[in-house]
JSON list of C-alpha atoms in Angstrom, two decimals:
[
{"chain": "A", "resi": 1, "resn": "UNK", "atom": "CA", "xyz": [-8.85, -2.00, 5.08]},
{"chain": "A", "resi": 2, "resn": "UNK", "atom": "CA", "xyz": [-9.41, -3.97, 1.77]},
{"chain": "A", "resi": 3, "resn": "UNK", "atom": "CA", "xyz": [-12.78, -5.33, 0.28]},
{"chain": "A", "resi": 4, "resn": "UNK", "atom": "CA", "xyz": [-12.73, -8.06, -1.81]},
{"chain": "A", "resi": 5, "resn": "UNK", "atom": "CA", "xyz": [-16.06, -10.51, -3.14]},
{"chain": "A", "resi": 6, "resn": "UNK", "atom": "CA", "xyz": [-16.26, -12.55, -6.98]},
{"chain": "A", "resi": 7, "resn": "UNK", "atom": "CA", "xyz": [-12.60, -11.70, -7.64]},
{"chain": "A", "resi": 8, "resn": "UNK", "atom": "CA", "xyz": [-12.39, -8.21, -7.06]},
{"chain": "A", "resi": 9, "resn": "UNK", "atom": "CA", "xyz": [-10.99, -5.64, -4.64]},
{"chain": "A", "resi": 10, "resn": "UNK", "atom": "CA", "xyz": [-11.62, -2.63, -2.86]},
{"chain": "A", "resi": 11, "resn": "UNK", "atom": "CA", "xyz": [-8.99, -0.32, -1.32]},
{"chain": "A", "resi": 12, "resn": "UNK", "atom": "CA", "xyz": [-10.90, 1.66, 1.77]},
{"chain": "A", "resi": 13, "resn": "UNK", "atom": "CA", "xyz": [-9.69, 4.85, 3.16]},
{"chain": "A", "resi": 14, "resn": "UNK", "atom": "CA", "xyz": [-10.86, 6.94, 6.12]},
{"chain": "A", "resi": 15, "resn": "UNK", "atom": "CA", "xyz": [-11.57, 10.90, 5.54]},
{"chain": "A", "resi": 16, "resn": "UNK", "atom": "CA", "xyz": [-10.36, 13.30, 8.26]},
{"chain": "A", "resi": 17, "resn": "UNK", "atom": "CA", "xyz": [-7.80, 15.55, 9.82]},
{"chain": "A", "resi": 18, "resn": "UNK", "atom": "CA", "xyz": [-7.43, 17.24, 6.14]},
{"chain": "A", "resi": 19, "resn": "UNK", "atom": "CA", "xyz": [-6.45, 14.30, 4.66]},
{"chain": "A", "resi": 20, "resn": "UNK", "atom": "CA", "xyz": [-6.68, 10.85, 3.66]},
{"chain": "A", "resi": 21, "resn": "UNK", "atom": "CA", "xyz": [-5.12, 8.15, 5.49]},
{"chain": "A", "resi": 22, "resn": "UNK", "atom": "CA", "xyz": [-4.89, 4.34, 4.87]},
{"chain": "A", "resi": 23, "resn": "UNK", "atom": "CA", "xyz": [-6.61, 1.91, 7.72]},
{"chain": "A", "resi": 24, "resn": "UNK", "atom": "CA", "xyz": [-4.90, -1.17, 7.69]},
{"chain": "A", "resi": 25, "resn": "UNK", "atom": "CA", "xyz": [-6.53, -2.68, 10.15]},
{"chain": "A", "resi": 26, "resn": "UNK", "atom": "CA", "xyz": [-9.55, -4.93, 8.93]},
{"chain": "A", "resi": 27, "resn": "UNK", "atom": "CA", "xyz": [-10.17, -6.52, 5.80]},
{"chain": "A", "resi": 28, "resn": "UNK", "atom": "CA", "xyz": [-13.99, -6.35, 3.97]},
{"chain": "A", "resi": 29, "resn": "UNK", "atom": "CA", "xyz": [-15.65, -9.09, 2.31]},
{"chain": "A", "resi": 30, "resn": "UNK", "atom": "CA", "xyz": [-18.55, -7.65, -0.22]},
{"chain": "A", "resi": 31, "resn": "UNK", "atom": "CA", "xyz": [-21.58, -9.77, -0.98]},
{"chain": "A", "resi": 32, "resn": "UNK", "atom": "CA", "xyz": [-22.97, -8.01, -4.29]},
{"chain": "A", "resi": 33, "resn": "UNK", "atom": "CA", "xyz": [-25.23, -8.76, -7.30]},
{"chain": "A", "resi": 34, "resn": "UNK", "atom": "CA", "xyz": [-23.73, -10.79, -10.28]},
{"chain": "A", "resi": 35, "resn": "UNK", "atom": "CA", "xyz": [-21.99, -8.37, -12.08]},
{"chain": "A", "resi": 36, "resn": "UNK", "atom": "CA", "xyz": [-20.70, -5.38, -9.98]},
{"chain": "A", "resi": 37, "resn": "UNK", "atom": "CA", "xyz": [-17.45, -4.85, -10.23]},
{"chain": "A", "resi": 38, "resn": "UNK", "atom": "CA", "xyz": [-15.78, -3.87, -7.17]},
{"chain": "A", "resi": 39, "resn": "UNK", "atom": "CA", "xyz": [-12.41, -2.96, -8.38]},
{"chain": "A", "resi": 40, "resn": "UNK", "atom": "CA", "xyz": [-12.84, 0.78, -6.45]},
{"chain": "A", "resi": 41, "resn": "UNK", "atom": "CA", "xyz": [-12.09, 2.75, -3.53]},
{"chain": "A", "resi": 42, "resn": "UNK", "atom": "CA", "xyz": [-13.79, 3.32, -0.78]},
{"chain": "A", "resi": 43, "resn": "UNK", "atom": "CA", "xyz": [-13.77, 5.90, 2.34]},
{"chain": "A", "resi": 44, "resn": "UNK", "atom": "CA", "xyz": [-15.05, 5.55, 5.79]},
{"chain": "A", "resi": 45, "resn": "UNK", "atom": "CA", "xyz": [-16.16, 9.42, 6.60]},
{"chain": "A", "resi": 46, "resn": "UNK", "atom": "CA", "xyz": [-16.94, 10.41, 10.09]},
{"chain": "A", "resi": 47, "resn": "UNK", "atom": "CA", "xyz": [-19.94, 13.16, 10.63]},
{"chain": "A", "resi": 48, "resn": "UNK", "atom": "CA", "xyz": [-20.66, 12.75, 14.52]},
{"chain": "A", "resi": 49, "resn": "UNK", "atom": "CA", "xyz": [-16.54, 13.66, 15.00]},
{"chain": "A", "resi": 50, "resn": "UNK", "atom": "CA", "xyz": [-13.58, 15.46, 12.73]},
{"chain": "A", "resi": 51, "resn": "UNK", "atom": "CA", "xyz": [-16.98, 16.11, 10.47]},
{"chain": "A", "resi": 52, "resn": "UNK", "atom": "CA", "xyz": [-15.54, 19.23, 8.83]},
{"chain": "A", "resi": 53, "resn": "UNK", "atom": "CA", "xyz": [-12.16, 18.16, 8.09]},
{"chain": "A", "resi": 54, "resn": "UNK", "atom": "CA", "xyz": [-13.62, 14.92, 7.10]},
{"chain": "A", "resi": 55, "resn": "UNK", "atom": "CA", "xyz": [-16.49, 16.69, 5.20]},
{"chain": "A", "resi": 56, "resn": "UNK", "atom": "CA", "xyz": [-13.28, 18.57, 3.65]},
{"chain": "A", "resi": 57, "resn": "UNK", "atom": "CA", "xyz": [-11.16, 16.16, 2.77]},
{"chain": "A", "resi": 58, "resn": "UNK", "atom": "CA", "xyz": [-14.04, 14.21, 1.00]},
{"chain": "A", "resi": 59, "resn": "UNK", "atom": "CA", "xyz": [-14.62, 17.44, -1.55]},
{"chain": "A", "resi": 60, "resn": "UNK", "atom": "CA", "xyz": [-10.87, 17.44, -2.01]},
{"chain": "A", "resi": 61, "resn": "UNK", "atom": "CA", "xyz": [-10.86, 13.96, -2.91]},
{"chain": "A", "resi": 62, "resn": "UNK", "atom": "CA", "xyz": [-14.34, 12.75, -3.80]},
{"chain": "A", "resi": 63, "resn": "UNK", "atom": "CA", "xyz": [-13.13, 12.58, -7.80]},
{"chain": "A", "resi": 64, "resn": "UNK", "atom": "CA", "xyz": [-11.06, 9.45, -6.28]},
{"chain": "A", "resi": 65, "resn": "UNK", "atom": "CA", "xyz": [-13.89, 7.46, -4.25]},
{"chain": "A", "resi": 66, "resn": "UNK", "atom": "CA", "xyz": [-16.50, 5.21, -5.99]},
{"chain": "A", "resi": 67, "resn": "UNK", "atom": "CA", "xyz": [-17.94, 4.20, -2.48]},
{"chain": "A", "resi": 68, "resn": "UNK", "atom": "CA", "xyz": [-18.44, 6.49, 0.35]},
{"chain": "A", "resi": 69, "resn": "UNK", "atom": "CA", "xyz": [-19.06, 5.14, 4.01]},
{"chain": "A", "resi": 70, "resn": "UNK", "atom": "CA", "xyz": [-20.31, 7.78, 6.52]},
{"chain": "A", "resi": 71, "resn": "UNK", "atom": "CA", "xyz": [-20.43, 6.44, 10.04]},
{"chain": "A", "resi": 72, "resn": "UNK", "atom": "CA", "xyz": [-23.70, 6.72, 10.88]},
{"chain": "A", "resi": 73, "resn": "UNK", "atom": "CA", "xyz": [-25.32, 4.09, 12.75]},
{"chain": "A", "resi": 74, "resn": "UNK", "atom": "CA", "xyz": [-24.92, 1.85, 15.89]},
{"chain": "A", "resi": 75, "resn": "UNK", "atom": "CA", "xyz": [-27.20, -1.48, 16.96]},
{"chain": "A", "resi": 76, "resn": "UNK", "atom": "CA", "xyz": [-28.93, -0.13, 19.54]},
{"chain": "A", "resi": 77, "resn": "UNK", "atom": "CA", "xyz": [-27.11, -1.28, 22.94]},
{"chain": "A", "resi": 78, "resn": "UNK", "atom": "CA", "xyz": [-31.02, -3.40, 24.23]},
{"chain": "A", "resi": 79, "resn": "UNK", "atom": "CA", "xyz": [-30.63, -6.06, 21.95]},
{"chain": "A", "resi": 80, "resn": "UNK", "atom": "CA", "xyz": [-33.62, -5.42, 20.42]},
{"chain": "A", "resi": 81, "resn": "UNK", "atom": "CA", "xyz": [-32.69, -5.08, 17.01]},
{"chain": "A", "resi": 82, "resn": "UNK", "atom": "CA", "xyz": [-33.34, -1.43, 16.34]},
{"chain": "A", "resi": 83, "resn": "UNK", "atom": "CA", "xyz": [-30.90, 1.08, 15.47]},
{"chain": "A", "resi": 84, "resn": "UNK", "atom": "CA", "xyz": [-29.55, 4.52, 16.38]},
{"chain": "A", "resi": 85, "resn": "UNK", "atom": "CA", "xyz": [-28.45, 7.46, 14.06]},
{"chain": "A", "resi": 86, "resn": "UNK", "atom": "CA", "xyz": [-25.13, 9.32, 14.90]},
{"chain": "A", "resi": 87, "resn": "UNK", "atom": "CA", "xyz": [-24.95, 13.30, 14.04]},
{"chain": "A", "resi": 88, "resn": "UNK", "atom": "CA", "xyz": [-25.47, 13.70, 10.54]},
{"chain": "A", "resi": 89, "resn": "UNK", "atom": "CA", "xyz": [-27.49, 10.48, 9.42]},
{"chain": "A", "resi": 90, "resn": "UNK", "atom": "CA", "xyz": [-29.18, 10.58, 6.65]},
{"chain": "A", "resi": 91, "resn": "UNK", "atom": "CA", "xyz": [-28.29, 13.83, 4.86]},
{"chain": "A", "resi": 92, "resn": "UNK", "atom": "CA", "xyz": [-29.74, 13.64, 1.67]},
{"chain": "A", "resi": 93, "resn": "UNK", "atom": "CA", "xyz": [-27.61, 16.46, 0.05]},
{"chain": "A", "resi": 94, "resn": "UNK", "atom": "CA", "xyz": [-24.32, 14.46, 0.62]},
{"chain": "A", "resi": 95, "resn": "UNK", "atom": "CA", "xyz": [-25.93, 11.78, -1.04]},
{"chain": "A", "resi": 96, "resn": "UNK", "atom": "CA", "xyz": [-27.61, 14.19, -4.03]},
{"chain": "A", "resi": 97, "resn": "UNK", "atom": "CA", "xyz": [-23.94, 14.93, -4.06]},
{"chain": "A", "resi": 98, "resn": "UNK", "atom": "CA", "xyz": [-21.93, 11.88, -3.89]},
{"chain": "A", "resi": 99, "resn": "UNK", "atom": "CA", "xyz": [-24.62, 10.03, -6.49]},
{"chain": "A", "resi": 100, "resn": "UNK", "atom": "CA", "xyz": [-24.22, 13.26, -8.80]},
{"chain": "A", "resi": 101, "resn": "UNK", "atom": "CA", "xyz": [-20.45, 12.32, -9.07]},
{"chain": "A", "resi": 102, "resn": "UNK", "atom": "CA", "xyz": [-20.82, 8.44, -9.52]},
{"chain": "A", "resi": 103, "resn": "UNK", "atom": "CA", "xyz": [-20.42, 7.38, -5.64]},
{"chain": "A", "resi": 104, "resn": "UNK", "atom": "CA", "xyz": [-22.12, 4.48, -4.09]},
{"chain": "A", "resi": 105, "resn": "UNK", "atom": "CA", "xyz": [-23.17, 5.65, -0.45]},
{"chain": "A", "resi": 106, "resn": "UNK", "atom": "CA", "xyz": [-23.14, 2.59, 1.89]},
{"chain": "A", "resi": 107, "resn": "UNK", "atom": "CA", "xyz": [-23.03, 3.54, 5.53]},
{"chain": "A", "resi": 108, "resn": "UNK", "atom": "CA", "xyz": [-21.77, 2.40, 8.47]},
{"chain": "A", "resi": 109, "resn": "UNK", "atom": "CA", "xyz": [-23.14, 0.23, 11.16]},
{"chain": "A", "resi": 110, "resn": "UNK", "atom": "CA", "xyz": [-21.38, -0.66, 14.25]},
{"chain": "A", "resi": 111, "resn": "UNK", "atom": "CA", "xyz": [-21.24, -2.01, 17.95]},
{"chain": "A", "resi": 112, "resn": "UNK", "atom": "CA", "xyz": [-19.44, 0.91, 19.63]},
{"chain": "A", "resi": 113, "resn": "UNK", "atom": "CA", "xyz": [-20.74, 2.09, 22.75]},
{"chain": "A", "resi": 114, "resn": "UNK", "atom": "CA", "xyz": [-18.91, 4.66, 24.95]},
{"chain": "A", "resi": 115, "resn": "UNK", "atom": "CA", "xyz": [-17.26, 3.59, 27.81]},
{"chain": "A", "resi": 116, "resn": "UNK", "atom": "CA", "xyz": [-17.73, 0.43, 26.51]},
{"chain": "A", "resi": 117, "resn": "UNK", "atom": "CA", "xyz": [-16.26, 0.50, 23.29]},
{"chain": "A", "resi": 118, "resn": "UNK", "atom": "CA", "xyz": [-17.40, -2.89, 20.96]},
{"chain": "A", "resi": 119, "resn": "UNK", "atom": "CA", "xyz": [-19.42, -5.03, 22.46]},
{"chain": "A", "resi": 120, "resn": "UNK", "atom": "CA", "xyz": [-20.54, -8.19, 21.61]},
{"chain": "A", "resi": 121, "resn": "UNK", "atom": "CA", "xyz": [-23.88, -8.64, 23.41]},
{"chain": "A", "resi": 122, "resn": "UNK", "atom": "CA", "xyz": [-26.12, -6.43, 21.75]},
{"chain": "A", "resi": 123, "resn": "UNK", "atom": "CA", "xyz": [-25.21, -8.39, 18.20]},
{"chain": "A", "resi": 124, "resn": "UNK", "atom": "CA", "xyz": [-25.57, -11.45, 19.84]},
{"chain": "A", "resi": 125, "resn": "UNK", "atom": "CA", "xyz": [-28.89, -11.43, 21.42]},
{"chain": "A", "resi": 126, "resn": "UNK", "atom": "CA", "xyz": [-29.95, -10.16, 17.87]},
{"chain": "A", "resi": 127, "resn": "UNK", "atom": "CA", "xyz": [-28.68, -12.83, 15.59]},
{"chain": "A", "resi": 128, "resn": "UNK", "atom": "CA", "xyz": [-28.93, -15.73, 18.02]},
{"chain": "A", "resi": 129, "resn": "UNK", "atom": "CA", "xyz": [-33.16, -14.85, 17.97]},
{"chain": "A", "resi": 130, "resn": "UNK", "atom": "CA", "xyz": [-34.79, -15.18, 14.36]},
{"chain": "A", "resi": 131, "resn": "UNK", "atom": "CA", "xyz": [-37.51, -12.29, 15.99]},
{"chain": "A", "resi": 132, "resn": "UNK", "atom": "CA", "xyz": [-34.79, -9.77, 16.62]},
{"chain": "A", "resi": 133, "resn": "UNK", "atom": "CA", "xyz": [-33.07, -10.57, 13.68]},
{"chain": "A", "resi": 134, "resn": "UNK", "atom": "CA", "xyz": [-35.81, -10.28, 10.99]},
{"chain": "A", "resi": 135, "resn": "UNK", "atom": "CA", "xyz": [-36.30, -6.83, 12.87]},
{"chain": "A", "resi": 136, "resn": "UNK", "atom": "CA", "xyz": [-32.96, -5.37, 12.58]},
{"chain": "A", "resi": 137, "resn": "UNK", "atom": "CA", "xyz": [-32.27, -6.61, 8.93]},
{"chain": "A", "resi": 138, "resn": "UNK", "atom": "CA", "xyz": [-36.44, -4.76, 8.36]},
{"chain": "A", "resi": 139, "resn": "UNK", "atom": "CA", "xyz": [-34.90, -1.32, 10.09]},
{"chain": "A", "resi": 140, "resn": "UNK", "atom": "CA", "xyz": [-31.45, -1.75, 7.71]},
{"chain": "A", "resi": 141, "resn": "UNK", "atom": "CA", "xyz": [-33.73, -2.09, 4.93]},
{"chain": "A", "resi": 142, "resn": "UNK", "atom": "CA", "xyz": [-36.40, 0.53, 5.33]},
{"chain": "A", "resi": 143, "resn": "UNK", "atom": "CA", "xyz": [-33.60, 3.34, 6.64]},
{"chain": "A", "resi": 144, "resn": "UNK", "atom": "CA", "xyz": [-31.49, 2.09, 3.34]},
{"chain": "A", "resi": 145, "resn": "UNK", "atom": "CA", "xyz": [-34.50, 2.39, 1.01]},
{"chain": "A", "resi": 146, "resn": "UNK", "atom": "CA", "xyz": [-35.80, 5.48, 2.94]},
{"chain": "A", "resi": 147, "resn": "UNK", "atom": "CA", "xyz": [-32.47, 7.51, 2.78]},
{"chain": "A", "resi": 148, "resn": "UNK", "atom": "CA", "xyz": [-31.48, 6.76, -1.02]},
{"chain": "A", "resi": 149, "resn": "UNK", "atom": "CA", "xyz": [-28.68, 4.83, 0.37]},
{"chain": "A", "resi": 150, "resn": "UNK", "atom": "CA", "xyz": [-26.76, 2.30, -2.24]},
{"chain": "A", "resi": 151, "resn": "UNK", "atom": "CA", "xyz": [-26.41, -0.41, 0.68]},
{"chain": "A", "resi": 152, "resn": "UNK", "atom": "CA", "xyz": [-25.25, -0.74, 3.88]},
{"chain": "A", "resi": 153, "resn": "UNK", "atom": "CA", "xyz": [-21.36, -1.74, 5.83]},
{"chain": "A", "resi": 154, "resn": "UNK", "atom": "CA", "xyz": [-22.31, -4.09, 8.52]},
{"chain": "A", "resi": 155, "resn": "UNK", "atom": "CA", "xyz": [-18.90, -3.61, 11.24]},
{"chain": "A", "resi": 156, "resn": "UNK", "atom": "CA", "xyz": [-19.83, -5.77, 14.18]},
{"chain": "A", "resi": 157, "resn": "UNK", "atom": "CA", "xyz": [-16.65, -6.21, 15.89]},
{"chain": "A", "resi": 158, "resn": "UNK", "atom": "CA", "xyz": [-15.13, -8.41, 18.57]},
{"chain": "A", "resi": 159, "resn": "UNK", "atom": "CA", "xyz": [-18.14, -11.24, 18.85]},
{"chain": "A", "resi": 160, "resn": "UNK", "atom": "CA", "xyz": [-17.94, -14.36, 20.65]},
{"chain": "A", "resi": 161, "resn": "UNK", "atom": "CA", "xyz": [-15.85, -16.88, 18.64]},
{"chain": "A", "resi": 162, "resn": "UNK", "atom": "CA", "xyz": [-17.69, -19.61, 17.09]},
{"chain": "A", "resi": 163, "resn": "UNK", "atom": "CA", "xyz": [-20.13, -19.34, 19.39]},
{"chain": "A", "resi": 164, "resn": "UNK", "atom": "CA", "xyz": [-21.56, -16.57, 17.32]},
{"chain": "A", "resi": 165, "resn": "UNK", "atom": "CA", "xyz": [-20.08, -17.85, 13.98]},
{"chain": "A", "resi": 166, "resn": "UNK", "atom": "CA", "xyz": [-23.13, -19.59, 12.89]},
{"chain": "A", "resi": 167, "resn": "UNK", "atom": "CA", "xyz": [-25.93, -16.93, 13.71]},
{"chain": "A", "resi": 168, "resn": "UNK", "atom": "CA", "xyz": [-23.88, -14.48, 12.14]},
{"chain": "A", "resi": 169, "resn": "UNK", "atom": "CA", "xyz": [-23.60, -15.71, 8.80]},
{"chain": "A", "resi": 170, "resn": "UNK", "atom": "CA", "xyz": [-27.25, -16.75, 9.11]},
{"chain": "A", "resi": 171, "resn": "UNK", "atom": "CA", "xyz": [-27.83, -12.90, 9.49]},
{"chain": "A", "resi": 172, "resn": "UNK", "atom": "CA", "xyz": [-25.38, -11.60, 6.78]},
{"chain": "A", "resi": 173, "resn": "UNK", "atom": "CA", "xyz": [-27.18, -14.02, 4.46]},
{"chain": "A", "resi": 174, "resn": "UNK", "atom": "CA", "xyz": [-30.54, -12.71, 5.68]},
{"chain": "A", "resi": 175, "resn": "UNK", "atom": "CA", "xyz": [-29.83, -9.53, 5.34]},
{"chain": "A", "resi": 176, "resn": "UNK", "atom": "CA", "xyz": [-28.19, -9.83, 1.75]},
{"chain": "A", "resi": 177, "resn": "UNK", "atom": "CA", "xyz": [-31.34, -11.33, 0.61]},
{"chain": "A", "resi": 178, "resn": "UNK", "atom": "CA", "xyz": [-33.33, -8.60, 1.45]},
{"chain": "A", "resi": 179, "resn": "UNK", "atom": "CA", "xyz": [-30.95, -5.60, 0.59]},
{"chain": "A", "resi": 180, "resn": "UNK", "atom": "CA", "xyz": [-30.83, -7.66, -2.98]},
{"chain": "A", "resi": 181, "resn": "UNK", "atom": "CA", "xyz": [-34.41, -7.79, -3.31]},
{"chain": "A", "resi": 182, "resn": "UNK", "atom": "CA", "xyz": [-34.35, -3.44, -2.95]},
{"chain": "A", "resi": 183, "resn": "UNK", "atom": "CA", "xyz": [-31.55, -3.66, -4.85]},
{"chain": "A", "resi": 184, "resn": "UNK", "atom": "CA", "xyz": [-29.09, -2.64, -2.64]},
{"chain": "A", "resi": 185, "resn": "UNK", "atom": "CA", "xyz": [-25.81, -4.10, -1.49]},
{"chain": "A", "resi": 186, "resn": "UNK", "atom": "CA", "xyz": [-24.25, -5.19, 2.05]},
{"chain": "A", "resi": 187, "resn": "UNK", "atom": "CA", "xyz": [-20.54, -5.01, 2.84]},
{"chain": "A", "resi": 188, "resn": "UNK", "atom": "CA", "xyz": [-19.05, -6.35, 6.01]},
{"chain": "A", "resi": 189, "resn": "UNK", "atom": "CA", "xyz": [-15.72, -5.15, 8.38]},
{"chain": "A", "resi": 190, "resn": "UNK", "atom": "CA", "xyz": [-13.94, -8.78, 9.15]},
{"chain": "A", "resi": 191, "resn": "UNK", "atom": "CA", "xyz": [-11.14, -9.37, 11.46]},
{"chain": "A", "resi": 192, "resn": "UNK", "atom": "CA", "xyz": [-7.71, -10.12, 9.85]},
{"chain": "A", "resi": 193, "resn": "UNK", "atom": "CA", "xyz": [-6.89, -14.02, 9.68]},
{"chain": "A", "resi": 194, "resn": "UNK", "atom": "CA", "xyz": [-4.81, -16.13, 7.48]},
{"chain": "A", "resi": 195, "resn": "UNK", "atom": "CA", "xyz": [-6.31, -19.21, 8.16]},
{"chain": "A", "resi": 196, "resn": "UNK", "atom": "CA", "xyz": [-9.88, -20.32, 8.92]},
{"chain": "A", "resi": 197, "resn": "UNK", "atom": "CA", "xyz": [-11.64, -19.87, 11.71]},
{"chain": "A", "resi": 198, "resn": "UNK", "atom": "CA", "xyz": [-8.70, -17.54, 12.66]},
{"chain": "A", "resi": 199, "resn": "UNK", "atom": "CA", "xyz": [-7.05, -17.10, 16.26]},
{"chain": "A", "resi": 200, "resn": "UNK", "atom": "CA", "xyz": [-8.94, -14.05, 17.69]},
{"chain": "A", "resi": 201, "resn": "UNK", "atom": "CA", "xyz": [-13.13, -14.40, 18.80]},
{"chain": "A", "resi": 202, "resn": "UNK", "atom": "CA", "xyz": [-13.72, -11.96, 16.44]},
{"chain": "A", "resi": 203, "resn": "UNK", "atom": "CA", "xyz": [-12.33, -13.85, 13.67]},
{"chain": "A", "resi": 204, "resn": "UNK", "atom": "CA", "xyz": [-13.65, -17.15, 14.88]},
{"chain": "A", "resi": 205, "resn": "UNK", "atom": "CA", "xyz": [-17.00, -15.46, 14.73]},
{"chain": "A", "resi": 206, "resn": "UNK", "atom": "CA", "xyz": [-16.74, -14.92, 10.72]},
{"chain": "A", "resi": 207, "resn": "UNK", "atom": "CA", "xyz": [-16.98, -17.34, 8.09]},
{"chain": "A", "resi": 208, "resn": "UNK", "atom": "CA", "xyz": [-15.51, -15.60, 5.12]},
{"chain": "A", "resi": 209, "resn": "UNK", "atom": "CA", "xyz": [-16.82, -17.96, 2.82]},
{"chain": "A", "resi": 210, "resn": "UNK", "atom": "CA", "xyz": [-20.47, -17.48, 3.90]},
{"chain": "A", "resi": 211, "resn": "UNK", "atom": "CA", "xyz": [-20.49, -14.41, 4.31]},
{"chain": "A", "resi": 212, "resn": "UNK", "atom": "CA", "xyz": [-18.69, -13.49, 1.28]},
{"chain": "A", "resi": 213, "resn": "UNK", "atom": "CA", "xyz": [-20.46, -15.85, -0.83]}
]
């Protein structure tokens, strides 16, 4: 995974088994105030599964990462905008502790619902409905703010081709609006595509230039 916005780039890792490995498998486009650099790397770290070998290969490595991603939080599967905390949310001595080295702490968001896995519907009755969506961008704001969190990694995957493209870059430029106004920044997971809008829905569903912009 790669994360790139204004010119720079971010190489993202993912923390666990005792090491880190390299996850190839998305790209990430970074909307951020004039001015940060985001020449850096970043790590996804998992706390709800592998927590202590990713919780240890984070203090092995932490020196390296100048943006830390715990998984943390999933859209709530009713559609109704609010959001769910995995194990581990919001501890405020791994963020005492990543800030106290120089780390950004931006957590992860996703669609991921077992027996399910990603699932499209939940997102998509959200940002198709101003209501919802000015609700869920309020509860990313007020758990960023509330948590001492940096920003927040939006990684809502496999949505419904353009059908979704415009309502989702309506929401990522919602939702960078207000994150700006706290001060904080938004990063988003994208599908892989060389081309615009890309083969896959999930590509077709992101507009790189919007929501990079």
């Amino acid at each position: 995974m790669s994360k790139s916005s204004r010119g720079g780039c971010c190489v993202l890792i993912l923390l666990g088994a005792g090491l880190i490995a390299a996850a190839t498998f998305l790209c990430v486009v970074q909307a951020a105030p004039a001015g940060t650099s985001l020449n850096r790397v970043a790590a996804w770290m998992p706390t709800s599964w592998d927590a202590d070998r990713a919780r240890a290969s984070w203090e092995a490595h932490r020196d390296q990462i100048q943006e830390l991603s715990p998984v943390w939080y999933q859209l709530d599967g009713s559609g109704d905008g609010s959001i769910n905390r995995y194990a581990g949310a919001c501890d405020a001595d791994l963020v005492q502790e990543a800030h106290a080295g120089g780390t950004l702490v931006i957590p992860l968001i996703n669609n991921y619902y077992a027996g399910v896995g990603f699932d499209a519907t939940p997102v998509s009755t959200v940002i198709h409905s101003p209501t919802l969506r000015a609700a869920h961008i309020a509860a990313l704001v007020s758990e960023t703010v509330d948590c001492g969190y940096d920003g927040i990694d939006i990684d809502y995957e496999s949505l419904d081709g353009e059908d979704d493209r415009e309502a989702f870059s309506t929401f990522v430029e919602e939702l960078t609006a207000a994150m700006h106004a706290e001060g904080k920044l938004v990063s988003v997971a994208v599908h892989a595509k060389t081309s615009e809008p890309g083969g896959s829905a999930g590509a077709k569903a992101q507009d790189w230039t919007r929501i990079g912009a």
